[in-house]
Short mmCIF file of C-alpha atoms in Angstrom, two decimals:
data_model
loop_
_atom_site.label_atom_id
_atom_site.label_comp_id
_atom_site.label_asym_id
_atom_site.label_seq_id
_atom_site.Cartn_x
_atom_site.Cartn_y
_atom_site.Cartn_z
CA UNK A 1 -22.82 151.85 -137.48
CA UNK A 2 -22.89 155.06 -138.40
CA UNK A 3 -19.84 157.39 -139.02
CA UNK A 4 -21.16 161.05 -138.51
CA UNK A 5 -18.13 162.31 -136.35
CA UNK A 6 -16.60 165.98 -135.38
CA UNK A 7 -13.33 164.89 -135.77
CA UNK A 8 -12.17 160.92 -135.38
CA UNK A 9 -12.42 159.08 -132.21
CA UNK A 10 -9.95 156.74 -133.81
CA UNK A 11 -6.90 157.32 -130.56
CA UNK A 12 -3.48 156.11 -130.54
CA UNK A 13 -2.98 153.63 -127.92
CA UNK A 14 -3.01 154.58 -124.75
CA UNK A 15 0.43 155.24 -122.65
CA UNK A 16 -0.16 152.87 -120.11
CA UNK A 17 -0.64 150.12 -122.98
CA UNK A 18 2.86 151.18 -124.33
CA UNK A 19 4.22 151.08 -121.41
CA UNK A 20 3.26 147.96 -120.73
CA UNK A 21 3.82 146.34 -123.99
CA UNK A 22 7.08 147.78 -124.04
CA UNK A 23 7.76 146.01 -120.31
CA UNK A 24 6.77 143.11 -121.62
CA UNK A 25 6.93 142.67 -125.20
CA UNK A 26 5.84 142.03 -128.55
CA UNK A 27 3.68 139.56 -127.50
CA UNK A 28 1.42 141.75 -125.24
CA UNK A 29 0.27 143.54 -128.76
CA UNK A 30 -3.34 142.62 -128.69
CA UNK A 31 -5.42 142.56 -131.80
CA UNK A 32 -7.33 145.30 -131.11
CA UNK A 33 -4.64 147.66 -129.88
CA UNK A 34 -2.59 146.16 -133.11
CA UNK A 35 -5.94 147.40 -135.15
CA UNK A 36 -6.15 150.82 -133.50
CA UNK A 37 -2.35 151.69 -134.10
CA UNK A 38 -2.92 151.04 -137.59
CA UNK A 39 -5.48 153.28 -137.38
CA UNK A 40 -4.18 156.14 -135.91
CA UNK A 41 -2.37 157.29 -139.01
CA UNK A 42 -5.89 158.22 -141.20
CA UNK A 43 -7.15 160.72 -138.04
CA UNK A 44 -5.47 163.99 -139.45
CA UNK A 45 -6.85 163.45 -142.52
CA UNK A 46 -10.43 162.22 -141.29
CA UNK A 47 -10.60 164.96 -139.04
CA UNK A 48 -9.94 167.52 -141.76
CA UNK A 49 -13.03 166.37 -143.89
CA UNK A 50 -15.15 166.35 -141.50
CA UNK A 51 -14.00 169.97 -141.04
CA UNK A 52 -14.63 170.81 -144.09
CA UNK A 53 -18.36 168.86 -144.28
CA UNK A 54 -19.31 170.64 -140.98
CA UNK A 55 -18.64 174.67 -141.96
CA UNK A 56 -20.99 177.17 -141.21
CA UNK A 57 -21.06 178.04 -144.84
CA UNK A 58 -23.87 176.08 -146.66
CA UNK A 59 -24.44 173.65 -144.10
CA UNK A 60 -28.26 173.33 -143.95
CA UNK A 61 -27.95 172.10 -147.06
CA UNK A 62 -24.76 170.12 -147.28
CA UNK A 63 -26.70 168.38 -143.40
CA UNK A 64 -29.43 167.38 -146.03
CA UNK A 65 -27.29 165.78 -148.57
CA UNK A 66 -24.98 164.44 -145.55
CA UNK A 67 -27.98 162.66 -143.96
CA UNK A 68 -29.42 161.37 -147.41
CA UNK A 69 -25.70 159.66 -148.50
CA UNK A 70 -25.98 157.88 -144.85
CA UNK A 71 -29.31 156.34 -145.30
CA UNK A 72 -27.77 153.65 -147.97
CA UNK A 73 -24.63 152.77 -145.56
CA UNK A 74 -26.99 153.00 -142.29
CA UNK A 75 -29.51 150.37 -144.28
CA UNK A 76 -26.96 148.28 -145.75
CA UNK A 77 -25.74 147.51 -142.43
CA UNK A 78 -27.70 144.51 -141.01
CA UNK A 79 -28.19 142.70 -144.06
CA UNK A 80 -24.18 142.86 -143.86
CA UNK A 81 -23.92 141.81 -140.41
CA UNK A 82 -26.20 139.01 -140.93
CA UNK A 83 -24.51 137.97 -144.55
CA UNK A 84 -21.10 137.79 -142.47
CA UNK A 85 -22.91 135.58 -139.71
CA UNK A 86 -24.18 132.66 -142.52
CA UNK A 87 -20.94 132.96 -143.87
CA UNK A 88 -19.16 131.96 -140.59
CA UNK A 89 -21.71 129.39 -139.26
CA UNK A 90 -20.25 127.55 -142.77
CA UNK A 91 -16.74 127.31 -141.31
CA UNK A 92 -18.27 124.79 -138.68
CA UNK A 93 -14.94 123.47 -137.39
CA UNK A 94 -13.69 126.88 -136.37
CA UNK A 95 -15.28 127.48 -132.81
CA UNK A 96 -13.60 131.37 -133.34
CA UNK A 97 -16.12 131.55 -136.31
CA UNK A 98 -18.86 130.37 -133.80
CA UNK A 99 -17.96 132.49 -131.90
CA UNK A 100 -17.71 135.87 -134.60
CA UNK A 101 -21.73 134.56 -136.12
CA UNK A 102 -22.96 135.71 -132.11
CA UNK A 103 -20.99 138.75 -132.39
CA UNK A 104 -22.81 139.69 -135.68
CA UNK A 105 -26.20 138.59 -135.14
CA UNK A 106 -26.47 140.31 -131.87
CA UNK A 107 -25.44 143.66 -133.32
CA UNK A 108 -27.36 142.82 -136.47
CA UNK A 109 -29.81 143.76 -133.73
CA UNK A 110 -28.19 146.69 -132.22
CA UNK A 111 -28.50 147.70 -135.55
CA UNK A 112 -32.37 147.10 -137.12
CA UNK A 113 -34.00 150.01 -138.24
CA UNK A 114 -30.89 153.05 -138.31
CA UNK A 115 -32.50 153.67 -141.46
CA UNK A 116 -35.37 154.61 -140.15
CA UNK A 117 -34.35 156.94 -138.64
CA UNK A 118 -32.38 158.09 -141.19
CA UNK A 119 -35.84 158.83 -142.88
CA UNK A 120 -37.16 160.41 -139.52
CA UNK A 121 -34.22 162.93 -139.88
CA UNK A 122 -34.50 163.39 -143.76
CA UNK A 123 -38.66 164.02 -143.56
CA UNK A 124 -37.78 166.27 -140.68
CA UNK A 125 -35.38 168.59 -142.20
CA UNK A 126 -38.40 168.41 -145.07
CA UNK A 127 -36.16 166.22 -147.96
CA UNK A 128 -36.14 162.59 -148.35
CA UNK A 129 -33.83 159.91 -149.46
CA UNK A 130 -31.66 159.84 -152.37
CA UNK A 131 -33.37 157.86 -155.66
CA UNK A 132 -29.57 156.69 -156.42
CA UNK A 133 -26.98 156.06 -153.45
CA UNK A 134 -23.53 158.12 -153.61
CA UNK A 135 -21.30 156.08 -155.30
CA UNK A 136 -18.73 156.04 -152.61
CA UNK A 137 -21.45 154.50 -150.53
CA UNK A 138 -21.87 151.74 -152.92
CA UNK A 139 -17.92 151.29 -152.56
CA UNK A 140 -18.15 151.12 -149.50
CA UNK A 141 -20.88 148.54 -149.05
CA UNK A 142 -19.73 146.58 -151.70
CA UNK A 143 -16.13 145.84 -150.78
CA UNK A 144 -17.35 144.33 -147.41
CA UNK A 145 -20.01 142.18 -149.73
CA UNK A 146 -15.98 141.25 -151.63
CA UNK A 147 -14.42 140.42 -148.53
CA UNK A 148 -17.49 138.43 -146.98
CA UNK A 149 -18.22 136.40 -149.47
CA UNK A 150 -13.98 135.83 -150.64
CA UNK A 151 -12.00 136.37 -147.97
CA UNK A 152 -13.18 136.22 -144.86
CA UNK A 153 -16.23 137.53 -142.56
CA UNK A 154 -13.66 138.77 -140.16
CA UNK A 155 -12.93 141.51 -142.69
CA UNK A 156 -15.76 143.32 -141.31
CA UNK A 157 -14.65 144.14 -138.08
CA UNK A 158 -12.38 146.35 -139.59
CA UNK A 159 -14.80 148.43 -141.19
CA UNK A 160 -17.21 148.39 -138.40
CA UNK A 161 -14.27 149.72 -136.37
CA UNK A 162 -13.47 152.81 -138.34
CA UNK A 163 -17.58 153.55 -138.33
CA UNK A 164 -18.48 153.03 -135.26
CA UNK A 165 -14.82 154.79 -134.35
CA UNK A 166 -15.81 157.81 -135.55
CA UNK A 167 -19.23 158.32 -134.08
CA UNK A 168 -20.56 162.00 -133.85
CA UNK A 169 -19.16 163.41 -130.58
CA UNK A 170 -22.45 164.77 -128.08
CA UNK A 171 -22.71 168.52 -128.28
CA UNK A 172 -22.19 167.80 -132.40
CA UNK A 173 -26.41 167.42 -133.04
CA UNK A 174 -26.88 170.87 -130.86
CA UNK A 175 -24.57 172.52 -133.23
CA UNK A 176 -25.63 171.27 -136.19
CA UNK A 177 -29.29 172.86 -135.09
CA UNK A 178 -27.75 175.83 -133.85
CA UNK A 179 -26.05 176.59 -137.01
CA UNK A 180 -28.89 175.08 -139.79
CA UNK A 181 -31.97 175.85 -137.79
CA UNK A 182 -33.46 172.84 -138.43
CA UNK A 183 -35.66 171.22 -135.89
CA UNK A 184 -34.56 168.71 -133.26
CA UNK A 185 -36.49 165.94 -135.32
CA UNK A 186 -33.50 166.30 -137.72
CA UNK A 187 -30.69 165.22 -135.72
CA UNK A 188 -32.67 161.81 -133.61
CA UNK A 189 -29.54 159.19 -135.58
CA UNK A 190 -26.37 162.32 -134.46
CA UNK A 191 -28.41 162.30 -130.48
CA UNK A 192 -28.65 158.35 -130.89
CA UNK A 193 -25.76 157.80 -132.26
CA UNK A 194 -23.54 160.17 -129.48
CA UNK A 195 -24.77 157.30 -126.74
CA UNK A 196 -24.47 153.95 -129.00
CA UNK A 197 -21.45 154.19 -130.51
CA UNK A 198 -18.49 153.83 -128.07
CA UNK A 199 -20.52 150.67 -126.01
CA UNK A 200 -19.95 149.08 -129.61
CA UNK A 201 -17.11 149.80 -130.52
CA UNK A 202 -15.80 148.44 -127.17
CA UNK A 203 -17.47 145.16 -127.48
CA UNK A 204 -15.95 144.75 -130.73
CA UNK A 205 -12.81 144.84 -129.13
CA UNK A 206 -13.44 142.83 -126.66
CA UNK A 207 -14.85 140.13 -129.44
CA UNK A 208 -11.75 140.63 -131.60
CA UNK A 209 -9.21 140.24 -128.83
CA UNK A 210 -11.19 137.04 -127.62
CA UNK A 211 -11.20 135.41 -131.69
CA UNK A 212 -6.98 135.49 -130.96
CA UNK A 213 -7.46 135.68 -134.68
CA UNK A 214 -4.07 135.00 -136.89
CA UNK A 215 -1.56 137.35 -138.24
CA UNK A 216 -3.54 136.69 -142.00
CA UNK A 217 -7.31 137.11 -140.09
CA UNK A 218 -5.20 139.87 -138.74
CA UNK A 219 -4.43 141.50 -141.58
CA UNK A 220 -8.13 140.96 -143.25
CA UNK A 221 -9.36 143.36 -140.67
CA UNK A 222 -6.68 146.36 -140.82
CA UNK A 223 -6.34 146.57 -144.52
CA UNK A 224 -10.73 146.54 -144.55
CA UNK A 225 -10.46 148.74 -141.79
CA UNK A 226 -7.38 151.32 -143.56
CA UNK A 227 -9.52 150.91 -147.27
CA UNK A 228 -13.18 151.89 -144.92
CA UNK A 229 -10.80 154.88 -143.26
CA UNK A 230 -9.74 155.79 -146.48
CA UNK A 231 -13.02 155.52 -147.91
CA UNK A 232 -14.82 157.82 -145.88
CA UNK A 233 -12.57 160.87 -145.91
CA UNK A 234 -13.46 160.30 -149.74
CA UNK A 235 -16.93 160.61 -148.97
CA UNK A 236 -16.66 163.53 -146.61
CA UNK A 237 -14.60 165.93 -148.85
CA UNK A 238 -17.09 164.88 -151.59
CA UNK A 239 -20.29 166.16 -149.63
CA UNK A 240 -18.06 169.33 -148.71
CA UNK A 241 -17.79 170.07 -152.08
CA UNK A 242 -21.47 172.70 -153.48
CA UNK A 243 -21.89 169.75 -156.41
CA UNK A 244 -24.84 168.41 -154.44
CA UNK A 245 -22.56 165.73 -153.14
CA UNK A 246 -21.53 163.56 -155.69
CA UNK A 247 -18.07 163.33 -157.20
#
């Protein structure tokens, strides 16, 4: 899971999907389509935040701050997924929970060691990890621990949907390398996630629809997603400031 975008890629429902919904009624609206629809209004604000983050002036120092902030967020990914799978496994009478646990464990393997990529990027940029995680990063990950433990582990899908729905564009790494003058080795995470996260997002939406979630569980996912989008926007705006990246 990584959010390293030039502009949000959370999309509105396609024209075909909207037409199908209109023609056949609200019952055809899938859980994933409803989630994407709820996230659509967050896109302009997040787009503005990412534009501020990647503006050319001072970008070299800002990119290094960005890597340092993202490292603890990505480091939290696998433990979050594993804990969510454990909580799902405890729901012994819920077949959907077993399906969800299998997805979380599979995705944990896909995300494994991505935090090491960030350490390598930082080293290539002549820097190291932050001694203390950015407060908004702590809130991003910490909110998911609360939801997993005290709401339902399905809520983690909203968090993943936002982070992977805002994957880096395919040309972002090249543009940043040109502007910052940093070596190519400082951009592995951007390059890898530009290739990986689109497929991961499609997989998430397929799983979410296959769960046939109840309205309450759909709400848990959408609230988690909207909260994540808000925090991610705040994180990017904070990093865009010239004060070391902290509020």
